[in-house]
DNA sequence: AGATACTTGACTAAAGAGATCATATTTATA
DNA sequence: TATAAATATGATCTCTTTAGTCAAGTATCT
């Protein structure tokens, strides 16, 4: 479970869209990049991936932008990390199956499962709620 | 917590040395590479790191090899992964500290801690015991 | 002496990460 | 309808890390 910049930015973007989910207007890329110091063209790449997943919807032209197209209670950080992040490398000694390698693989899997269990509980809506409790800024209309 | 080939090989080597810990004779690199298909010169690099940590001891010359120089009950997979693996990248939005980034960082930390907790319980001696129960091969004299 | 085995430092190839750019297309609005 | 504001797309690029390699040297046992 390696959290690359790509994954982090994807999560930031999804959270920003979740915050303005009830609002009607789409969110422009600029709004997100300005707020978080993310390189614009890089975020474009990432949003394309998110759109391909069906998680966001894009509106072109003036006043365009992006909108969340899924229920924020159903998407977790785990979903984003696994969809956007690089594929798990997989066991290198696959096929050899020495007792030691097999047992080690179990340990790595156990450790990864523990991580996944945490991230799988972190829904977008849950996190949005938390950040809005934390600081009292107003995002809702 | 990314488990690279380097970390995996280090764990394999430490476990092989732990298995023959009570035995007097040192273990040659060849024994380990043959058994696990690890590139020889690569394992040499890794054993140098392990020696620098004070975890193994090398005996040169004919009949030479490596020996564990620590108590296998005190070293865990977590210790090896953190010592041999790459440094944690650290937060990219450090200093900005937007509420979202801060909150995300907490989630990544929580997930990493969960992994660490698992790997921190896996001592070399514990794992050796498990592999020897699993298959009945005789390593002890 | 000769075989065996570790020592050391430098080196290389391939992959992945993190962007960046130029050009095209769509849409609201003045 | 002209214009500005946005996204769309595909290619390219640089940097770092990872994994692996090589050659020449040194120590020790028999
Ligand atoms: S490569 Fe197989 S367990 Fe690490
Ligand atoms: S870069 Fe700061 S939490 Fe991901």
Short mmCIF file of C-alpha atoms (C1' of nucleotides) and ligand atoms in Angstrom, two decimals:
data_model
loop_
_atom_site.label_atom_id
_atom_site.label_comp_id
_atom_site.label_asym_id
_atom_site.label_seq_id
_atom_site.Cartn_x
_atom_site.Cartn_y
_atom_site.Cartn_z
CA UNK A 1 0.00 0.00 0.00
CA UNK A 2 2.19 2.80 -1.26
CA UNK A 3 0.61 6.26 -1.22
CA UNK A 4 2.09 8.10 -4.18
CA UNK A 5 1.52 11.75 -5.01
CA UNK A 6 -0.89 10.53 -7.66
CA UNK A 7 -3.06 8.74 -5.11
CA UNK A 8 -2.88 11.59 -2.68
CA UNK A 9 -3.96 14.12 -5.29
CA UNK A 10 -6.79 11.85 -6.39
CA UNK A 11 -8.04 11.71 -2.82
CA UNK A 12 -7.77 15.47 -2.42
CA UNK A 13 -9.73 15.97 -5.63
CA UNK A 14 -12.44 13.50 -4.68
CA UNK A 15 -12.78 15.13 -1.27
CA UNK A 16 -13.04 18.60 -2.77
CA UNK A 17 -15.74 17.38 -5.11
CA UNK A 18 -17.51 15.61 -2.25
CA UNK A 19 -17.55 18.81 -0.23
CA UNK A 20 -19.34 20.64 -3.03
CA UNK A 21 -21.46 17.66 -3.97
CA UNK A 22 -24.78 19.14 -2.86
CA UNK A 23 -23.96 22.41 -4.57
CA UNK A 24 -25.10 22.46 -8.18
CA UNK A 25 -22.13 24.14 -9.85
CA UNK A 26 -19.21 22.09 -11.11
CA UNK A 27 -15.74 22.61 -9.63
CA UNK A 28 -12.98 23.87 -11.93
CA UNK A 29 -9.54 22.32 -11.83
CA UNK A 30 -8.09 25.69 -10.93
CA UNK A 31 -10.04 25.79 -7.70
CA UNK A 32 -8.43 22.58 -6.55
CA UNK A 33 -4.90 23.24 -7.75
CA UNK A 34 -4.88 26.73 -6.24
CA UNK A 35 -6.03 25.49 -2.90
CA UNK A 36 -3.56 22.60 -2.66
CA UNK A 37 -0.59 23.53 -4.80
CA UNK A 38 -1.10 20.65 -7.20
CA UNK A 39 0.40 21.01 -10.71
CA UNK A 40 -2.54 21.64 -13.01
CA UNK A 41 -1.76 19.37 -15.95
CA UNK A 42 -0.95 16.56 -13.54
CA UNK A 43 -4.32 16.82 -11.89
CA UNK A 44 -5.93 16.73 -15.33
CA UNK A 45 -4.36 13.32 -15.90
CA UNK A 46 -5.68 12.08 -12.60
CA UNK A 47 -9.18 13.41 -13.18
CA UNK A 48 -9.22 11.59 -16.48
CA UNK A 49 -8.60 8.36 -14.61
CA UNK A 50 -11.32 9.17 -12.13
CA UNK A 51 -13.72 9.87 -14.96
CA UNK A 52 -12.84 6.57 -16.61
CA UNK A 53 -13.81 4.90 -13.35
CA UNK A 54 -17.18 6.62 -13.51
CA UNK A 55 -16.58 8.44 -10.26
CA UNK A 56 -16.60 11.94 -11.66
CA UNK A 57 -18.30 13.69 -14.52
CA UNK A 58 -16.82 16.53 -16.55
CA UNK A 59 -18.58 19.57 -17.96
CA UNK A 60 -16.71 21.28 -20.76
CA UNK A 61 -16.73 24.87 -21.85
CA UNK A 62 -16.95 28.07 -19.92
CA UNK A 63 -18.20 27.63 -16.36
CA UNK A 64 -17.35 23.97 -16.74
CA UNK A 65 -15.55 21.72 -14.33
CA UNK A 66 -16.01 18.42 -12.54
CA UNK A 67 -18.73 16.93 -10.45
CA UNK A 68 -18.87 13.82 -8.31
CA UNK A 69 -21.07 11.23 -10.00
CA UNK A 70 -21.20 8.70 -7.19
CA UNK A 71 -22.52 8.64 -3.66
CA UNK A 72 -19.69 9.84 -1.39
CA UNK A 73 -20.78 7.41 1.30
CA UNK A 74 -19.81 4.50 -0.92
CA UNK A 75 -16.25 5.47 -1.86
CA UNK A 76 -13.36 4.96 0.53
CA UNK A 77 -9.72 5.94 0.46
CA UNK A 78 -8.99 2.27 -0.13
CA UNK A 79 -11.06 2.32 -3.31
CA UNK A 80 -9.15 5.33 -4.58
CA UNK A 81 -5.74 4.00 -3.60
CA UNK A 82 -6.36 0.66 -5.28
CA UNK A 83 -7.84 2.17 -8.42
CA UNK A 84 -5.31 4.95 -8.93
CA UNK A 85 -2.19 3.50 -7.33
CA UNK A 86 0.24 1.14 -8.96
CA UNK A 87 -0.52 -2.55 -9.06
CA UNK A 88 0.80 -4.58 -6.17
CA UNK A 89 4.13 -6.00 -7.29
CA UNK A 90 3.30 -9.55 -6.29
CA UNK A 91 5.57 -12.20 -4.89
CA UNK A 92 8.95 -12.46 -6.55
CA UNK A 93 9.58 -16.06 -5.55
CA UNK A 94 6.23 -17.14 -6.91
CA UNK A 95 6.37 -20.71 -8.06
CA UNK A 96 9.45 -21.58 -6.04
CA UNK A 97 7.40 -21.74 -2.89
CA UNK A 98 10.11 -22.42 -0.37
CA UNK A 99 8.63 -22.60 3.12
CA UNK A 100 10.36 -19.38 4.08
CA UNK A 101 9.11 -17.40 1.09
CA UNK A 102 5.59 -18.70 1.58
CA UNK A 103 5.57 -17.76 5.21
CA UNK A 104 7.01 -14.31 4.49
CA UNK A 105 4.38 -13.72 1.87
CA UNK A 106 1.75 -14.41 4.50
CA UNK A 107 3.26 -11.79 6.75
CA UNK A 108 3.31 -9.13 4.02
CA UNK A 109 -0.28 -9.99 3.20
CA UNK A 110 -1.34 -9.75 6.82
CA UNK A 111 0.31 -6.37 7.12
CA UNK A 112 -1.28 -5.11 3.92
CA UNK A 113 -4.69 -6.36 5.06
CA UNK A 114 -4.37 -4.39 8.26
CA UNK A 115 -3.74 -1.24 6.24
CA UNK A 116 -6.58 -1.95 3.90
CA UNK A 117 -8.92 -2.49 6.79
CA UNK A 118 -8.22 1.03 8.05
CA UNK A 119 -8.50 2.73 4.69
CA UNK A 120 -11.59 0.75 3.79
CA UNK A 121 -13.45 2.43 6.62
CA UNK A 122 -12.63 5.95 5.52
CA UNK A 123 -15.51 7.04 3.30
CA UNK A 124 -15.47 10.38 1.53
CA UNK A 125 -18.54 11.58 3.37
CA UNK A 126 -17.13 10.51 6.71
CA UNK A 127 -13.92 12.41 6.08
CA UNK A 128 -15.72 15.49 4.84
CA UNK A 129 -17.71 15.53 8.04
CA UNK A 130 -14.54 15.26 10.06
CA UNK A 131 -12.77 18.12 8.34
CA UNK A 132 -15.79 20.34 8.71
CA UNK A 133 -15.95 19.64 12.41
CA UNK A 134 -12.23 20.29 12.71
CA UNK A 135 -12.29 23.76 11.22
CA UNK A 136 -15.48 25.73 10.96
CA UNK A 137 -15.11 26.94 7.39
CA UNK A 138 -18.32 27.00 5.37
CA UNK A 139 -18.41 25.05 2.17
CA UNK A 140 -22.11 24.31 2.02
CA UNK A 141 -24.40 27.02 0.71
CA UNK B 1 5.46 0.08 4.04
CA UNK B 2 6.67 -1.10 0.67
CA UNK B 3 8.31 -4.53 0.61
CA UNK B 4 10.98 -4.38 -2.09
CA UNK B 5 13.01 -7.31 -3.31
CA UNK B 6 15.84 -5.96 -1.20
CA UNK B 7 13.80 -6.15 1.99
CA UNK B 8 12.44 -9.54 1.10
CA UNK B 9 15.91 -10.94 0.46
CA UNK B 10 17.18 -9.45 3.70
CA UNK B 11 14.41 -11.21 5.59
CA UNK B 12 15.11 -14.49 3.83
CA UNK B 13 18.79 -14.21 4.71
CA UNK B 14 18.14 -13.36 8.33
CA UNK B 15 15.73 -16.26 8.63
CA UNK B 16 18.19 -18.69 7.08
CA UNK B 17 20.83 -17.53 9.51
CA UNK B 18 18.38 -17.76 12.39
CA UNK B 19 17.58 -21.35 11.48
CA UNK B 20 21.22 -22.33 11.73
CA UNK B 21 21.92 -20.08 14.67
CA UNK B 22 22.52 -22.83 17.19
CA UNK B 23 24.70 -24.68 14.74
CA UNK B 24 28.33 -23.61 15.03
CA UNK B 25 29.25 -23.41 11.33
CA UNK B 26 28.75 -20.19 9.36
CA UNK B 27 26.41 -20.15 6.38
CA UNK B 28 27.87 -19.42 2.96
CA UNK B 29 26.14 -17.02 0.59
CA UNK B 30 25.85 -19.80 -1.94
CA UNK B 31 23.69 -21.85 0.37
CA UNK B 32 21.14 -19.06 0.55
CA UNK B 33 21.18 -18.01 -3.09
CA UNK B 34 20.90 -21.59 -4.30
CA UNK B 35 17.96 -22.29 -2.08
CA UNK B 36 16.02 -19.14 -2.98
CA UNK B 37 17.16 -18.10 -6.44
CA UNK B 38 18.57 -14.81 -5.24
CA UNK B 39 21.28 -13.18 -7.42
CA UNK B 40 24.54 -13.71 -5.55
CA UNK B 41 26.17 -10.29 -5.86
CA UNK B 42 22.91 -8.65 -4.90
CA UNK B 43 22.70 -10.63 -1.68
CA UNK B 44 26.27 -9.62 -0.93
CA UNK B 45 25.20 -5.98 -0.98
CA UNK B 46 22.37 -6.72 1.39
CA UNK B 47 24.51 -8.73 3.78
CA UNK B 48 26.90 -5.81 3.93
CA UNK B 49 24.05 -3.63 5.15
CA UNK B 50 23.04 -6.22 7.69
CA UNK B 51 26.58 -6.41 8.95
CA UNK B 52 26.75 -2.62 9.22
CA UNK B 53 23.70 -2.84 11.46
CA UNK B 54 25.53 -5.30 13.66
CA UNK B 55 23.01 -8.01 13.01
CA UNK B 56 25.29 -10.47 11.25
CA UNK B 57 28.94 -11.34 11.45
CA UNK B 58 31.11 -12.47 8.55
CA UNK B 59 33.86 -15.06 8.57
CA UNK B 60 36.25 -14.83 5.64
CA UNK B 61 38.26 -17.46 3.93
CA UNK B 62 37.60 -21.07 3.18
CA UNK B 63 34.72 -22.51 5.15
CA UNK B 64 33.68 -18.94 5.86
CA UNK B 65 30.26 -17.39 5.67
CA UNK B 66 27.83 -15.46 7.81
CA UNK B 67 26.48 -15.91 11.27
CA UNK B 68 23.69 -14.16 13.15
CA UNK B 69 25.19 -11.94 15.84
CA UNK B 70 21.98 -10.99 17.61
CA UNK B 71 19.30 -12.82 19.52
CA UNK B 72 16.67 -13.90 16.98
CA UNK B 73 13.92 -13.28 19.52
CA UNK B 74 14.68 -9.55 19.44
CA UNK B 75 14.58 -8.86 15.70
CA UNK B 76 11.28 -8.51 13.85
CA UNK B 77 10.35 -8.17 10.20
CA UNK B 78 9.50 -4.57 10.99
CA UNK B 79 13.06 -3.93 12.15
CA UNK B 80 14.43 -5.38 8.93
CA UNK B 81 11.97 -3.58 6.69
CA UNK B 82 12.67 -0.22 8.31
CA UNK B 83 16.42 -0.69 8.35
CA UNK B 84 16.84 -2.03 4.82
CA UNK B 85 13.87 -0.47 3.05
CA UNK B 86 13.72 3.01 1.64
CA UNK B 87 12.95 5.95 3.86
CA UNK B 88 9.29 6.89 4.12
CA UNK B 89 8.69 9.62 1.54
CA UNK B 90 6.98 11.98 3.95
CA UNK B 91 4.07 14.32 3.31
CA UNK B 92 4.25 16.29 0.08
CA UNK B 93 2.00 19.11 1.21
CA UNK B 94 4.06 19.59 4.33
CA UNK B 95 3.90 23.18 5.48
CA UNK B 96 0.75 23.97 3.55
CA UNK B 97 -1.36 22.15 6.09
CA UNK B 98 -4.76 22.49 4.49
CA UNK B 99 -7.39 20.71 6.57
CA UNK B 100 -7.83 18.08 3.88
CA UNK B 101 -4.15 17.28 3.55
CA UNK B 102 -3.72 17.12 7.30
CA UNK B 103 -6.62 14.78 7.67
CA UNK B 104 -5.43 12.58 4.81
CA UNK B 105 -1.99 12.38 6.34
CA UNK B 106 -3.59 11.06 9.51
CA UNK B 107 -5.31 8.33 7.54
CA UNK B 108 -2.09 7.24 5.83
CA UNK B 109 -0.35 7.22 9.18
CA UNK B 110 -3.08 5.15 10.78
CA UNK B 111 -2.89 2.65 7.95
CA UNK B 112 0.89 2.45 8.16
CA UNK B 113 0.73 1.98 11.91
CA UNK B 114 -1.62 -0.95 11.47
CA UNK B 115 0.92 -2.60 9.16
CA UNK B 116 3.77 -1.89 11.47
CA UNK B 117 1.89 -3.37 14.37
CA UNK B 118 1.61 -6.69 12.53
CA UNK B 119 5.19 -6.82 11.35
CA UNK B 120 6.47 -5.72 14.75
CA UNK B 121 5.14 -8.91 16.26
CA UNK B 122 6.89 -11.20 13.81
CA UNK B 123 10.19 -12.12 15.43
CA UNK B 124 12.75 -14.21 13.61
CA UNK B 125 12.56 -16.97 16.19
CA UNK B 126 8.80 -17.00 16.08
CA UNK B 127 8.79 -17.35 12.33
CA UNK B 128 11.46 -20.05 12.35
CA UNK B 129 9.35 -22.02 14.75
CA UNK B 130 6.35 -21.66 12.49
CA UNK B 131 8.13 -22.82 9.36
CA UNK B 132 9.52 -25.83 11.17
CA UNK B 133 6.11 -26.84 12.37
CA UNK B 134 4.71 -26.32 8.89
CA UNK B 135 7.08 -28.67 7.12
CA UNK B 136 9.02 -31.28 9.02
CA UNK B 137 12.44 -30.73 7.44
CA UNK B 138 15.38 -31.00 9.81
CA UNK B 139 17.64 -27.99 10.12
CA UNK B 140 18.83 -28.50 13.65
CA UNK B 141 21.67 -30.99 14.24
"C1'" DA C 1 50.19 -23.33 -3.04
"C1'" DG C 2 45.60 -23.49 -4.16
"C1'" DA C 3 40.83 -23.49 -3.46
"C1'" DT C 4 37.24 -21.31 -1.16
"C1'" DA C 5 34.78 -17.49 0.28
"C1'" DC C 6 34.07 -12.77 1.73
"C1'" DT C 7 35.33 -7.25 0.52
"C1'" DT C 8 34.87 -3.16 -1.82
"C1'" DG C 9 33.60 0.39 -4.95
"C1'" DA C 10 31.95 1.54 -9.13
"C1'" DC C 11 28.90 0.81 -12.70
"C1'" DT C 12 24.63 -0.04 -15.68
"C1'" DA C 13 19.95 -1.04 -17.31
"C1'" DA C 14 15.16 -0.73 -16.72
"C1'" DA C 15 11.17 0.92 -14.63
"C1'" DG C 16 8.25 4.13 -12.37
"C1'" DA C 17 7.10 8.62 -10.65
"C1'" DG C 18 6.06 13.18 -11.45
"C1'" DA C 19 5.30 16.18 -14.21
"C1'" DT C 20 5.00 19.28 -18.77
"C1'" DC C 21 3.46 20.81 -23.44
"C1'" DA C 22 1.04 21.74 -27.66
"C1'" DT C 23 -3.00 21.47 -29.84
"C1'" DA C 24 -7.87 20.61 -30.24
"C1'" DT C 25 -12.62 20.98 -28.74
"C1'" DT C 26 -16.63 22.54 -26.26
"C1'" DT C 27 -19.65 25.98 -24.09
"C1'" DA C 28 -21.38 30.32 -21.66
"C1'" DT C 29 -21.83 34.90 -22.31
"C1'" DA C 30 -21.12 39.73 -23.70
"C1'" DT D 1 -20.99 35.91 -33.48
"C1'" DA D 2 -16.64 36.72 -31.33
"C1'" DT D 3 -14.28 35.71 -27.26
"C1'" DA D 4 -12.86 33.85 -23.11
"C1'" DA D 5 -13.03 30.02 -20.13
"C1'" DA D 6 -12.62 25.40 -19.51
"C1'" DT D 7 -11.80 20.57 -20.41
"C1'" DA D 8 -9.62 16.61 -23.91
"C1'" DT D 9 -5.89 14.13 -25.65
"C1'" DG D 10 -1.54 12.15 -26.72
"C1'" DA D 11 3.15 12.67 -26.61
"C1'" DT D 12 7.23 13.65 -24.36
"C1'" DC D 13 10.63 14.38 -20.74
"C1'" DT D 14 13.47 14.32 -16.65
"C1'" DC D 15 14.68 12.45 -12.31
"C1'" DT D 16 14.99 8.96 -8.91
"C1'" DT D 17 14.82 4.42 -7.38
"C1'" DT D 18 15.35 -0.36 -7.94
"C1'" DA D 19 17.57 -4.36 -9.20
"C1'" DG D 20 21.37 -6.28 -10.71
"C1'" DT D 21 26.37 -6.63 -12.43
"C1'" DC D 22 31.49 -6.59 -12.58
"C1'" DA D 23 36.32 -6.67 -11.61
"C1'" DA D 24 40.02 -6.77 -8.68
"C1'" DG D 25 41.41 -7.58 -3.99
"C1'" DT D 26 41.96 -9.99 0.65
"C1'" DA D 27 41.67 -13.50 4.12
"C1'" DT D 28 41.59 -18.38 5.66
"C1'" DC D 29 41.55 -23.35 5.62
"C1'" DT D 30 43.71 -27.60 4.05
S1 LIG E 1 9.06 -12.30 -3.08
FE1 LIG E 1 7.80 -13.91 -2.38
S2 LIG E 1 7.37 -13.35 -0.29
FE2 LIG E 1 8.70 -11.73 -0.96
S1 LIG E 2 1.18 14.66 0.60
FE1 LIG E 2 0.49 15.40 2.54
S2 LIG E 2 -1.00 13.82 3.13
FE2 LIG E 2 -0.37 13.16 1.12
#
